[in-house]
Every structure is written in C-alpha cells, then in structure tokens.
Amino acid sequence: MGGQHHARPPLSPLVTLTTHRTRHCLPDNNRPAVPRTMAEGPSRSFSQVKEMVAAAHRASSATEKLRFYEQWAKDYDADVHVLEYRAPFLAAEMLASLVPVGERASATVLDVACGTGLVAEQLQRLRFGRIRGIDGSSEMLAVAATKGVYESTRRCVLGDGPLPLESDAFDAVIIVGALSDGQVPHAILPELVRVAKPGAPLCLTTRSSAENAEFLLQLEGRMRELSSAGAWRLVRRQEVARWERAIADDAGEAFEGTAPPSYIPGVVYLYRKLD
C-alpha cells in the first residue's frame, strides 16, 4: 500500500521496464482527478485519507492508477500510518523467521511492488542489508531513495509478463500490499518463484475482506497449483483480523466519533521454493 500495484491505499502502484533514474514513462497530461487534500501536508485526518482512497478506487485503469500513485507518493507514508497498516511489519517478521540473523546482512532480498520502501524499512530493522526493489512509480521510488534502505531499485511494470530479472537470483522474495483485483495479478506468482533461489523463502500478502474475496480464492487456487507442481511448499499462513482500518462510510464516523474503529482482515503467506 504498494507500486502496484496495497480500503487499498497500501497497494503499491503498477510497475515499466526501465530504471527509476530515467524519465517517467507516462505523460503528465490527462491525470485522474485528485482531491484537494493531496497537497495539504502529512497530518491528514481519517476522513481526508478516506477521500484519497476513494479517489484511488475511481482510477479504474492501470494507467490511471499509476498516474494517481505518482501524485500520491509524497503523502503516501503518512496516509498509510493513519490507516494503521500493519502488513509491512507482519510480512517482514514472517520472512525473517526463515532467515538466520547471521545470514541477513548478505542475503539478497527482492521487494516486489516496493513503493516508498515501507517493507524495506522493516527488513532493515531486522538486519537485512541487501534489499532490491522494483516498482512502477518514479515518484514512489524517489521517496524510497531518500530512506537509504535499498541496494538498488528498478522501475518496471508487474503484470502477466516475465520479470526482467535472472532466474534463481534472490535469497528471498517479498511482495506486500499489491496482490489484489486491479493491482498485481496472481499470474505473477510463477515469476516470483522463478527469480528466487532454490530453498529461498517467499512472503506474500493480500486482503481477505469481502471486496477481495473472489481474488483471494483465485490467488490461493494458483498457490495450490504451484505446490502441486512441486514449485514451492507452504510454510505458514497467518490470518490477521486487524489488517488496516476500514474505510466504509460508517467506519469513518466511528474513527472520529465515539465508537471504536473497524478494521478489514488480511493474510500473510510464507512459502519456500523447492530445489
């Protein structure tokens, strides 16, 4: 929530093959409408963040979503904080459970749809030292670059096609807040497995809210297919009730009123690539 492509604010934007140091691949004209709150600073209320999420939902095409995230990048971290988005912390902790502390500094980790680097910050806290990120938004990657958490980053689009990366290249792979309908498709799963080294852990997340139910069924079906094919095995599946604050109309009133806030659920998966 991120780019691809992260209630969906944590979803990282979609990602095109080039480095983030190069030009934007999309023109600045024809941008989707963005609420005035976009430029109002880092201390927005839940209602303002809710407006941002609604605007993200209105961006129906992949191109519109990417343009939206380009504009959202500077406020993204603060807005996600308002939502109490926990996936980066939970996923990093789960991935670390399969990597001994003494091996983390040298382990190469691929952070897919890395956005502004929220996941990498958590991985760095856990002593991972060689993190590489891929994402579709130059602006998101620019924010990530200020944090000094990546060994390198690359701008590329995540979809049905192959990743522009070598096979068996990474000691661990992680994708957080991007797998959902209209974001990163479950067709990416074989590519995540391909670029991981034999025996490497892979950590993935998705929302398990009602609006994502159909995608969740499809995602887990594809996961089982890969397991049956001997590509990987499931190590752990963790259901999380308080994934992030819900943005339903009544949830906003509860957050700023007298009732407790409501949350949507999510799931963290941990796999290991088979030799």
PDB file of C-alpha atoms in Angstrom, residues 17-274:
ATOM      1  CA  LEU A  17      10.863  -1.736 -17.612  1.00  0.00           C
ATOM      2  CA  THR A  18      13.483   0.950 -17.042  1.00  0.00           C
ATOM      3  CA  THR A  19      15.400   2.228 -14.041  1.00  0.00           C
ATOM      4  CA  HIS A  20      13.866   4.802 -11.764  1.00  0.00           C
ATOM      5  CA  ARG A  21      16.611   7.242 -12.665  1.00  0.00           C
ATOM      6  CA  THR A  22      15.232   7.570 -16.198  1.00  0.00           C
ATOM      7  CA  ARG A  23      12.315   9.616 -17.475  1.00  0.00           C
ATOM      8  CA  HIS A  24       8.722   8.981 -16.463  1.00  0.00           C
ATOM      9  CA  CYS A  25       7.117   6.573 -18.934  1.00  0.00           C
ATOM     10  CA  LEU A  26       3.781   8.396 -18.729  1.00  0.00           C
ATOM     11  CA  PRO A  27       2.940  11.973 -19.752  1.00  0.00           C
ATOM     12  CA  ASP A  28       1.707  14.402 -17.141  1.00  0.00           C
ATOM     13  CA  ASN A  29      -1.477  15.292 -19.023  1.00  0.00           C
ATOM     14  CA  ASN A  30      -4.828  13.567 -18.561  1.00  0.00           C
ATOM     15  CA  ARG A  31      -4.194  12.808 -14.908  1.00  0.00           C
ATOM     16  CA  PRO A  32      -7.152  11.440 -12.930  1.00  0.00           C
ATOM     17  CA  ALA A  33      -8.877  13.889 -10.634  1.00  0.00           C
ATOM     18  CA  VAL A  34      -7.227  14.031  -7.213  1.00  0.00           C
ATOM     19  CA  PRO A  35      -8.790  15.532  -4.066  1.00  0.00           C
ATOM     20  CA  ARG A  36      -7.539  18.918  -2.906  1.00  0.00           C
ATOM     21  CA  THR A  37      -6.212  17.247   0.232  1.00  0.00           C
ATOM     22  CA  MET A  38      -3.338  15.806  -1.831  1.00  0.00           C
ATOM     23  CA  ALA A  39      -1.214  18.870  -1.079  1.00  0.00           C
ATOM     24  CA  GLU A  40      -2.289  19.586   2.444  1.00  0.00           C
ATOM     25  CA  GLY A  41       0.640  18.005   4.237  1.00  0.00           C
ATOM     26  CA  PRO A  42       1.419  14.897   6.274  1.00  0.00           C
ATOM     27  CA  SER A  43      -1.098  15.255   9.142  1.00  0.00           C
ATOM     28  CA  ARG A  44      -4.368  14.448   7.456  1.00  0.00           C
ATOM     29  CA  SER A  45      -7.434  13.165   9.260  1.00  0.00           C
ATOM     30  CA  PHE A  46      -9.028   9.803   8.640  1.00  0.00           C
ATOM     31  CA  SER A  47     -11.757  11.494   6.594  1.00  0.00           C
ATOM     32  CA  GLN A  48      -9.163  13.079   4.325  1.00  0.00           C
ATOM     33  CA  VAL A  49      -7.317   9.797   3.906  1.00  0.00           C
ATOM     34  CA  LYS A  50     -10.613   8.105   3.182  1.00  0.00           C
ATOM     35  CA  GLU A  51     -11.154  10.622   0.385  1.00  0.00           C
ATOM     36  CA  MET A  52      -7.763   9.705  -1.057  1.00  0.00           C
ATOM     37  CA  VAL A  53      -8.593   6.004  -1.024  1.00  0.00           C
ATOM     38  CA  ALA A  54     -11.901   6.669  -2.746  1.00  0.00           C
ATOM     39  CA  ALA A  55     -10.052   8.602  -5.438  1.00  0.00           C
ATOM     40  CA  ALA A  56      -7.667   5.676  -5.897  1.00  0.00           C
ATOM     41  CA  HIS A  57     -10.659   3.387  -6.392  1.00  0.00           C
ATOM     42  CA  ARG A  58     -12.048   5.720  -9.053  1.00  0.00           C
ATOM     43  CA  ALA A  59      -8.873   5.300 -11.102  1.00  0.00           C
ATOM     44  CA  SER A  60     -10.092   2.249 -12.985  1.00  0.00           C
ATOM     45  CA  SER A  61      -7.309   1.530 -15.482  1.00  0.00           C
ATOM     46  CA  ALA A  62      -3.730   0.557 -14.735  1.00  0.00           C
ATOM     47  CA  THR A  63      -2.517   3.765 -16.377  1.00  0.00           C
ATOM     48  CA  GLU A  64      -4.802   5.921 -14.244  1.00  0.00           C
ATOM     49  CA  LYS A  65      -3.753   4.119 -11.075  1.00  0.00           C
ATOM     50  CA  LEU A  66      -0.094   4.645 -11.848  1.00  0.00           C
ATOM     51  CA  ARG A  67      -0.632   8.340 -12.500  1.00  0.00           C
ATOM     52  CA  PHE A  68      -2.543   8.626  -9.258  1.00  0.00           C
ATOM     53  CA  TYR A  69       0.233   6.993  -7.237  1.00  0.00           C
ATOM     54  CA  GLU A  70       2.784   9.284  -8.857  1.00  0.00           C
ATOM     55  CA  GLN A  71       0.910  12.212  -7.299  1.00  0.00           C
ATOM     56  CA  TRP A  72       0.242  10.462  -4.001  1.00  0.00           C
ATOM     57  CA  ALA A  73       3.845   9.463  -3.311  1.00  0.00           C
ATOM     58  CA  LYS A  74       4.830  12.356  -1.039  1.00  0.00           C
ATOM     59  CA  ASP A  75       1.864  11.800   1.314  1.00  0.00           C
ATOM     60  CA  TYR A  76       1.618   8.036   0.990  1.00  0.00           C
ATOM     61  CA  ASP A  77       3.537   7.023   4.119  1.00  0.00           C
ATOM     62  CA  ALA A  78       1.661   9.453   6.353  1.00  0.00           C
ATOM     63  CA  ASP A  79      -1.705   8.365   4.982  1.00  0.00           C
ATOM     64  CA  VAL A  80      -0.928   4.678   5.433  1.00  0.00           C
ATOM     65  CA  HIS A  81       0.087   5.449   9.007  1.00  0.00           C
ATOM     66  CA  VAL A  82      -3.358   6.918   9.642  1.00  0.00           C
ATOM     67  CA  LEU A  83      -4.848   3.609   8.491  1.00  0.00           C
ATOM     68  CA  GLU A  84      -2.631   1.660  10.926  1.00  0.00           C
ATOM     69  CA  TYR A  85      -1.491  -0.515   8.036  1.00  0.00           C
ATOM     70  CA  ARG A  86       0.376  -3.474   9.530  1.00  0.00           C
ATOM     71  CA  ALA A  87       1.293  -5.628   6.539  1.00  0.00           C
ATOM     72  CA  PRO A  88       4.914  -4.435   6.078  1.00  0.00           C
ATOM     73  CA  PHE A  89       5.748  -5.215   9.714  1.00  0.00           C
ATOM     74  CA  LEU A  90       3.963  -8.576   9.716  1.00  0.00           C
ATOM     75  CA  ALA A  91       5.424  -9.734   6.416  1.00  0.00           C
ATOM     76  CA  ALA A  92       8.980  -8.728   7.282  1.00  0.00           C
ATOM     77  CA  GLU A  93       8.773 -10.562  10.598  1.00  0.00           C
ATOM     78  CA  MET A  94       7.462 -13.692   8.902  1.00  0.00           C
ATOM     79  CA  LEU A  95      10.118 -13.639   6.196  1.00  0.00           C
ATOM     80  CA  ALA A  96      12.828 -13.171   8.812  1.00  0.00           C
ATOM     81  CA  SER A  97      11.654 -16.296  10.621  1.00  0.00           C
ATOM     82  CA  LEU A  98      13.237 -18.393   7.848  1.00  0.00           C
ATOM     83  CA  VAL A  99      16.485 -16.423   7.548  1.00  0.00           C
ATOM     84  CA  PRO A 100      19.036 -16.765  10.379  1.00  0.00           C
ATOM     85  CA  VAL A 101      20.161 -13.443  11.815  1.00  0.00           C
ATOM     86  CA  GLY A 102      23.753 -14.104  10.826  1.00  0.00           C
ATOM     87  CA  GLU A 103      22.792 -14.505   7.157  1.00  0.00           C
ATOM     88  CA  ARG A 104      20.547 -11.464   6.797  1.00  0.00           C
ATOM     89  CA  ALA A 105      23.210  -8.849   6.104  1.00  0.00           C
ATOM     90  CA  SER A 106      24.398 -10.678   2.992  1.00  0.00           C
ATOM     91  CA  ALA A 107      21.077 -12.136   1.808  1.00  0.00           C
ATOM     92  CA  THR A 108      19.722 -10.521  -1.367  1.00  0.00           C
ATOM     93  CA  VAL A 109      16.015  -9.751  -0.968  1.00  0.00           C
ATOM     94  CA  LEU A 110      13.723  -8.746  -3.831  1.00  0.00           C
ATOM     95  CA  ASP A 111      10.971  -6.360  -2.695  1.00  0.00           C
ATOM     96  CA  VAL A 112       8.305  -6.541  -5.410  1.00  0.00           C
ATOM     97  CA  ALA A 113       5.985  -3.525  -5.828  1.00  0.00           C
ATOM     98  CA  CYS A 114       8.152  -1.818  -3.239  1.00  0.00           C
ATOM     99  CA  GLY A 115       6.510   1.618  -3.353  1.00  0.00           C
ATOM    100  CA  THR A 116       8.050   4.086  -0.910  1.00  0.00           C
ATOM    101  CA  GLY A 117      10.081   1.446   0.910  1.00  0.00           C
ATOM    102  CA  LEU A 118       7.817   0.627   3.856  1.00  0.00           C
ATOM    103  CA  VAL A 119       8.700  -3.063   3.660  1.00  0.00           C
ATOM    104  CA  ALA A 120      12.406  -2.392   3.235  1.00  0.00           C
ATOM    105  CA  GLU A 121      12.406  -0.239   6.366  1.00  0.00           C
ATOM    106  CA  GLN A 122      11.087  -3.195   8.329  1.00  0.00           C
ATOM    107  CA  LEU A 123      13.578  -5.564   6.711  1.00  0.00           C
ATOM    108  CA  GLN A 124      16.435  -3.203   7.542  1.00  0.00           C
ATOM    109  CA  ARG A 125      15.247  -3.107  11.145  1.00  0.00           C
ATOM    110  CA  LEU A 126      15.605  -6.894  11.130  1.00  0.00           C
ATOM    111  CA  ARG A 127      19.204  -6.577   9.855  1.00  0.00           C
ATOM    112  CA  PHE A 128      18.677  -7.389   6.195  1.00  0.00           C
ATOM    113  CA  GLY A 129      21.325  -5.482   4.301  1.00  0.00           C
ATOM    114  CA  ARG A 130      20.918  -6.159   0.565  1.00  0.00           C
ATOM    115  CA  ILE A 131      17.401  -5.243  -0.499  1.00  0.00           C
ATOM    116  CA  ARG A 132      16.480  -4.567  -4.106  1.00  0.00           C
ATOM    117  CA  GLY A 133      13.162  -3.022  -5.070  1.00  0.00           C
ATOM    118  CA  ILE A 134      11.018  -2.940  -8.197  1.00  0.00           C
ATOM    119  CA  ASP A 135       8.015  -0.663  -8.674  1.00  0.00           C
ATOM    120  CA  GLY A 136       6.147   1.264 -11.364  1.00  0.00           C
ATOM    121  CA  SER A 137       6.136   4.744  -9.866  1.00  0.00           C
ATOM    122  CA  SER A 138       9.152   7.005 -10.242  1.00  0.00           C
ATOM    123  CA  GLU A 139       7.805   9.264  -7.517  1.00  0.00           C
ATOM    124  CA  MET A 140       7.356   6.379  -5.092  1.00  0.00           C
ATOM    125  CA  LEU A 141      10.882   5.211  -5.849  1.00  0.00           C
ATOM    126  CA  ALA A 142      12.163   8.743  -5.321  1.00  0.00           C
ATOM    127  CA  VAL A 143      10.678   8.719  -1.818  1.00  0.00           C
ATOM    128  CA  ALA A 144      12.194   5.297  -1.194  1.00  0.00           C
ATOM    129  CA  ALA A 145      15.600   6.571  -2.305  1.00  0.00           C
ATOM    130  CA  THR A 146      15.625   9.165   0.476  1.00  0.00           C
ATOM    131  CA  LYS A 147      15.443   6.401   3.085  1.00  0.00           C
ATOM    132  CA  GLY A 148      18.662   4.650   2.106  1.00  0.00           C
ATOM    133  CA  VAL A 149      17.145   1.192   2.535  1.00  0.00           C
ATOM    134  CA  TYR A 150      17.711  -0.247  -0.951  1.00  0.00           C
ATOM    135  CA  GLU A 151      20.870  -1.513  -2.565  1.00  0.00           C
ATOM    136  CA  SER A 152      19.192  -0.732  -5.888  1.00  0.00           C
ATOM    137  CA  THR A 153      15.755  -0.064  -7.348  1.00  0.00           C
ATOM    138  CA  ARG A 154      14.269  -0.571 -10.763  1.00  0.00           C
ATOM    139  CA  ARG A 155      11.166   0.755 -12.450  1.00  0.00           C
ATOM    140  CA  CYS A 156       9.130  -1.914 -14.239  1.00  0.00           C
ATOM    141  CA  VAL A 157       5.512  -2.971 -14.771  1.00  0.00           C
ATOM    142  CA  LEU A 158       4.182  -6.011 -12.953  1.00  0.00           C
ATOM    143  CA  GLY A 159       1.606  -7.984 -14.878  1.00  0.00           C
ATOM    144  CA  ASP A 160       1.248 -11.191 -16.815  1.00  0.00           C
ATOM    145  CA  GLY A 161       4.667 -10.974 -18.454  1.00  0.00           C
ATOM    146  CA  PRO A 162       8.065 -12.116 -17.165  1.00  0.00           C
ATOM    147  CA  LEU A 163      10.046 -10.069 -14.690  1.00  0.00           C
ATOM    148  CA  PRO A 164      13.211  -8.502 -16.165  1.00  0.00           C
ATOM    149  CA  LEU A 165      15.337 -10.463 -13.712  1.00  0.00           C
ATOM    150  CA  GLU A 166      17.503 -13.566 -13.842  1.00  0.00           C
ATOM    151  CA  SER A 167      16.277 -16.930 -12.604  1.00  0.00           C
ATOM    152  CA  ASP A 168      17.433 -18.273  -9.218  1.00  0.00           C
ATOM    153  CA  ALA A 169      18.861 -14.855  -8.325  1.00  0.00           C
ATOM    154  CA  PHE A 170      17.487 -13.915  -4.891  1.00  0.00           C
ATOM    155  CA  ASP A 171      17.871 -15.352  -1.405  1.00  0.00           C
ATOM    156  CA  ALA A 172      14.343 -14.163  -0.535  1.00  0.00           C
ATOM    157  CA  VAL A 173      11.363 -12.579  -2.300  1.00  0.00           C
ATOM    158  CA  ILE A 174       8.611 -10.488  -0.733  1.00  0.00           C
ATOM    159  CA  ILE A 175       5.505  -8.771  -2.129  1.00  0.00           C
ATOM    160  CA  VAL A 176       3.297  -6.796   0.253  1.00  0.00           C
ATOM    161  CA  GLY A 177       0.069  -4.896  -0.358  1.00  0.00           C
ATOM    162  CA  ALA A 178      -0.002  -5.386  -4.122  1.00  0.00           C
ATOM    163  CA  LEU A 179      -1.755  -8.688  -4.834  1.00  0.00           C
ATOM    164  CA  SER A 180      -5.435  -7.896  -5.400  1.00  0.00           C
ATOM    165  CA  ASP A 181      -8.017  -7.375  -8.107  1.00  0.00           C
ATOM    166  CA  GLY A 182      -6.989  -4.484 -10.341  1.00  0.00           C
ATOM    167  CA  GLN A 183      -3.452  -4.435  -8.970  1.00  0.00           C
ATOM    168  CA  VAL A 184      -0.770  -7.133  -9.355  1.00  0.00           C
ATOM    169  CA  PRO A 185      -2.432 -10.261 -10.830  1.00  0.00           C
ATOM    170  CA  HIS A 186      -1.931 -13.733  -9.387  1.00  0.00           C
ATOM    171  CA  ALA A 187      -0.305 -14.602 -12.729  1.00  0.00           C
ATOM    172  CA  ILE A 188       2.868 -13.079 -11.254  1.00  0.00           C
ATOM    173  CA  LEU A 189       3.335 -15.991  -8.833  1.00  0.00           C
ATOM    174  CA  PRO A 190       5.381 -18.268 -11.133  1.00  0.00           C
ATOM    175  CA  GLU A 191       7.718 -15.357 -11.818  1.00  0.00           C
ATOM    176  CA  LEU A 192       8.255 -14.753  -8.107  1.00  0.00           C
ATOM    177  CA  VAL A 193       9.204 -18.401  -7.758  1.00  0.00           C
ATOM    178  CA  ARG A 194      11.453 -18.302 -10.819  1.00  0.00           C
ATOM    179  CA  VAL A 195      13.647 -15.446  -9.594  1.00  0.00           C
ATOM    180  CA  ALA A 196      14.056 -16.961  -6.107  1.00  0.00           C
ATOM    181  CA  LYS A 197      16.964 -19.276  -5.408  1.00  0.00           C
ATOM    182  CA  PRO A 198      16.175 -22.921  -4.627  1.00  0.00           C
ATOM    183  CA  GLY A 199      15.304 -23.110  -0.940  1.00  0.00           C
ATOM    184  CA  ALA A 200      14.579 -19.375  -0.707  1.00  0.00           C
ATOM    185  CA  PRO A 201      11.609 -18.103   1.328  1.00  0.00           C
ATOM    186  CA  LEU A 202       8.859 -16.126  -0.370  1.00  0.00           C
ATOM    187  CA  CYS A 203       6.430 -13.963   1.598  1.00  0.00           C
ATOM    188  CA  LEU A 204       3.182 -12.663   0.106  1.00  0.00           C
ATOM    189  CA  THR A 205       0.179 -10.755   1.456  1.00  0.00           C
ATOM    190  CA  THR A 206      -3.341  -9.894   0.405  1.00  0.00           C
ATOM    191  CA  ARG A 207      -6.507  -8.531   1.953  1.00  0.00           C
ATOM    192  CA  SER A 208      -9.202 -11.038   2.943  1.00  0.00           C
ATOM    193  CA  SER A 209     -12.035  -8.514   3.101  1.00  0.00           C
ATOM    194  CA  ALA A 210     -15.322  -9.175   1.311  1.00  0.00           C
ATOM    195  CA  GLU A 211     -14.425  -6.969  -1.647  1.00  0.00           C
ATOM    196  CA  ASN A 212     -11.290  -9.039  -2.276  1.00  0.00           C
ATOM    197  CA  ALA A 213     -12.919 -12.449  -1.707  1.00  0.00           C
ATOM    198  CA  GLU A 214     -13.030 -13.543  -5.342  1.00  0.00           C
ATOM    199  CA  PHE A 215      -9.414 -12.589  -5.944  1.00  0.00           C
ATOM    200  CA  LEU A 216      -8.386 -14.376  -2.741  1.00  0.00           C
ATOM    201  CA  LEU A 217      -9.970 -17.616  -3.951  1.00  0.00           C
ATOM    202  CA  GLN A 218      -8.191 -17.316  -7.289  1.00  0.00           C
ATOM    203  CA  LEU A 219      -4.893 -16.460  -5.623  1.00  0.00           C
ATOM    204  CA  GLU A 220      -4.973 -19.413  -3.257  1.00  0.00           C
ATOM    205  CA  GLY A 221      -6.014 -21.692  -6.111  1.00  0.00           C
ATOM    206  CA  ARG A 222      -2.909 -20.619  -8.048  1.00  0.00           C
ATOM    207  CA  MET A 223      -0.799 -21.114  -4.941  1.00  0.00           C
ATOM    208  CA  ARG A 224      -2.060 -24.689  -4.613  1.00  0.00           C
ATOM    209  CA  GLU A 225      -1.320 -25.350  -8.279  1.00  0.00           C
ATOM    210  CA  LEU A 226       2.293 -24.307  -7.778  1.00  0.00           C
ATOM    211  CA  SER A 227       2.524 -26.506  -4.694  1.00  0.00           C
ATOM    212  CA  SER A 228       1.118 -29.484  -6.613  1.00  0.00           C
ATOM    213  CA  ALA A 229       3.636 -28.834  -9.384  1.00  0.00           C
ATOM    214  CA  GLY A 230       6.490 -29.023  -6.876  1.00  0.00           C
ATOM    215  CA  ALA A 231       7.490 -25.373  -7.270  1.00  0.00           C
ATOM    216  CA  TRP A 232       7.175 -24.442  -3.603  1.00  0.00           C
ATOM    217  CA  ARG A 233       5.675 -25.553  -0.314  1.00  0.00           C
ATOM    218  CA  LEU A 234       3.594 -23.640   2.194  1.00  0.00           C
ATOM    219  CA  VAL A 235       5.387 -22.993   5.475  1.00  0.00           C
ATOM    220  CA  ARG A 236       2.822 -20.804   7.180  1.00  0.00           C
ATOM    221  CA  ARG A 237      -0.450 -18.999   6.522  1.00  0.00           C
ATOM    222  CA  GLN A 238      -1.356 -16.293   9.047  1.00  0.00           C
ATOM    223  CA  GLU A 239      -4.795 -14.686   9.134  1.00  0.00           C
ATOM    224  CA  VAL A 240      -4.783 -11.173  10.589  1.00  0.00           C
ATOM    225  CA  ALA A 241      -8.051  -9.657  11.809  1.00  0.00           C
ATOM    226  CA  ARG A 242      -6.774  -6.070  12.188  1.00  0.00           C
ATOM    227  CA  TRP A 243      -5.004  -5.560   8.874  1.00  0.00           C
ATOM    228  CA  GLU A 244      -5.848  -1.892   8.473  1.00  0.00           C
ATOM    229  CA  ARG A 245      -8.655   0.498   9.300  1.00  0.00           C
ATOM    230  CA  ALA A 246     -11.731   0.038   7.149  1.00  0.00           C
ATOM    231  CA  ILE A 247     -12.880   2.929   5.007  1.00  0.00           C
ATOM    232  CA  ALA A 248     -16.593   2.114   4.801  1.00  0.00           C
ATOM    233  CA  ASP A 249     -18.808   5.132   5.383  1.00  0.00           C
ATOM    234  CA  ASP A 250     -19.722   4.099   8.901  1.00  0.00           C
ATOM    235  CA  ALA A 251     -16.085   3.236   9.668  1.00  0.00           C
ATOM    236  CA  GLY A 252     -15.041   6.845   9.101  1.00  0.00           C
ATOM    237  CA  GLU A 253     -17.642   8.092  11.539  1.00  0.00           C
ATOM    238  CA  ALA A 254     -16.592   5.517  14.099  1.00  0.00           C
ATOM    239  CA  PHE A 255     -12.945   6.537  13.824  1.00  0.00           C
ATOM    240  CA  GLU A 256     -13.627  10.181  14.558  1.00  0.00           C
ATOM    241  CA  GLY A 257     -16.622   9.719  16.818  1.00  0.00           C
ATOM    242  CA  THR A 258     -17.496   7.675  19.848  1.00  0.00           C
ATOM    243  CA  ALA A 259     -17.473   4.077  18.582  1.00  0.00           C
ATOM    244  CA  PRO A 260     -14.288   2.026  18.163  1.00  0.00           C
ATOM    245  CA  PRO A 261     -12.873   1.962  14.622  1.00  0.00           C
ATOM    246  CA  SER A 262     -13.480  -1.057  12.411  1.00  0.00           C
ATOM    247  CA  TYR A 263     -10.803  -2.970  10.541  1.00  0.00           C
ATOM    248  CA  ILE A 264     -10.503  -5.178   7.495  1.00  0.00           C
ATOM    249  CA  PRO A 265      -8.656  -8.531   7.653  1.00  0.00           C
ATOM    250  CA  GLY A 266      -5.689  -9.794   5.668  1.00  0.00           C
ATOM    251  CA  VAL A 267      -3.489 -12.831   5.157  1.00  0.00           C
ATOM    252  CA  VAL A 268       0.283 -13.352   5.187  1.00  0.00           C
ATOM    253  CA  TYR A 269       1.719 -16.382   3.377  1.00  0.00           C
ATOM    254  CA  LEU A 270       5.180 -17.847   3.771  1.00  0.00           C
ATOM    255  CA  TYR A 271       6.481 -20.316   1.186  1.00  0.00           C
ATOM    256  CA  ARG A 272       9.803 -21.957   0.491  1.00  0.00           C
ATOM    257  CA  LYS A 273      10.964 -22.643  -3.058  1.00  0.00           C
ATOM    258  CA  LEU A 274      11.734 -26.299  -3.605  1.00  0.00           C
TER     259      LEU A 274
END
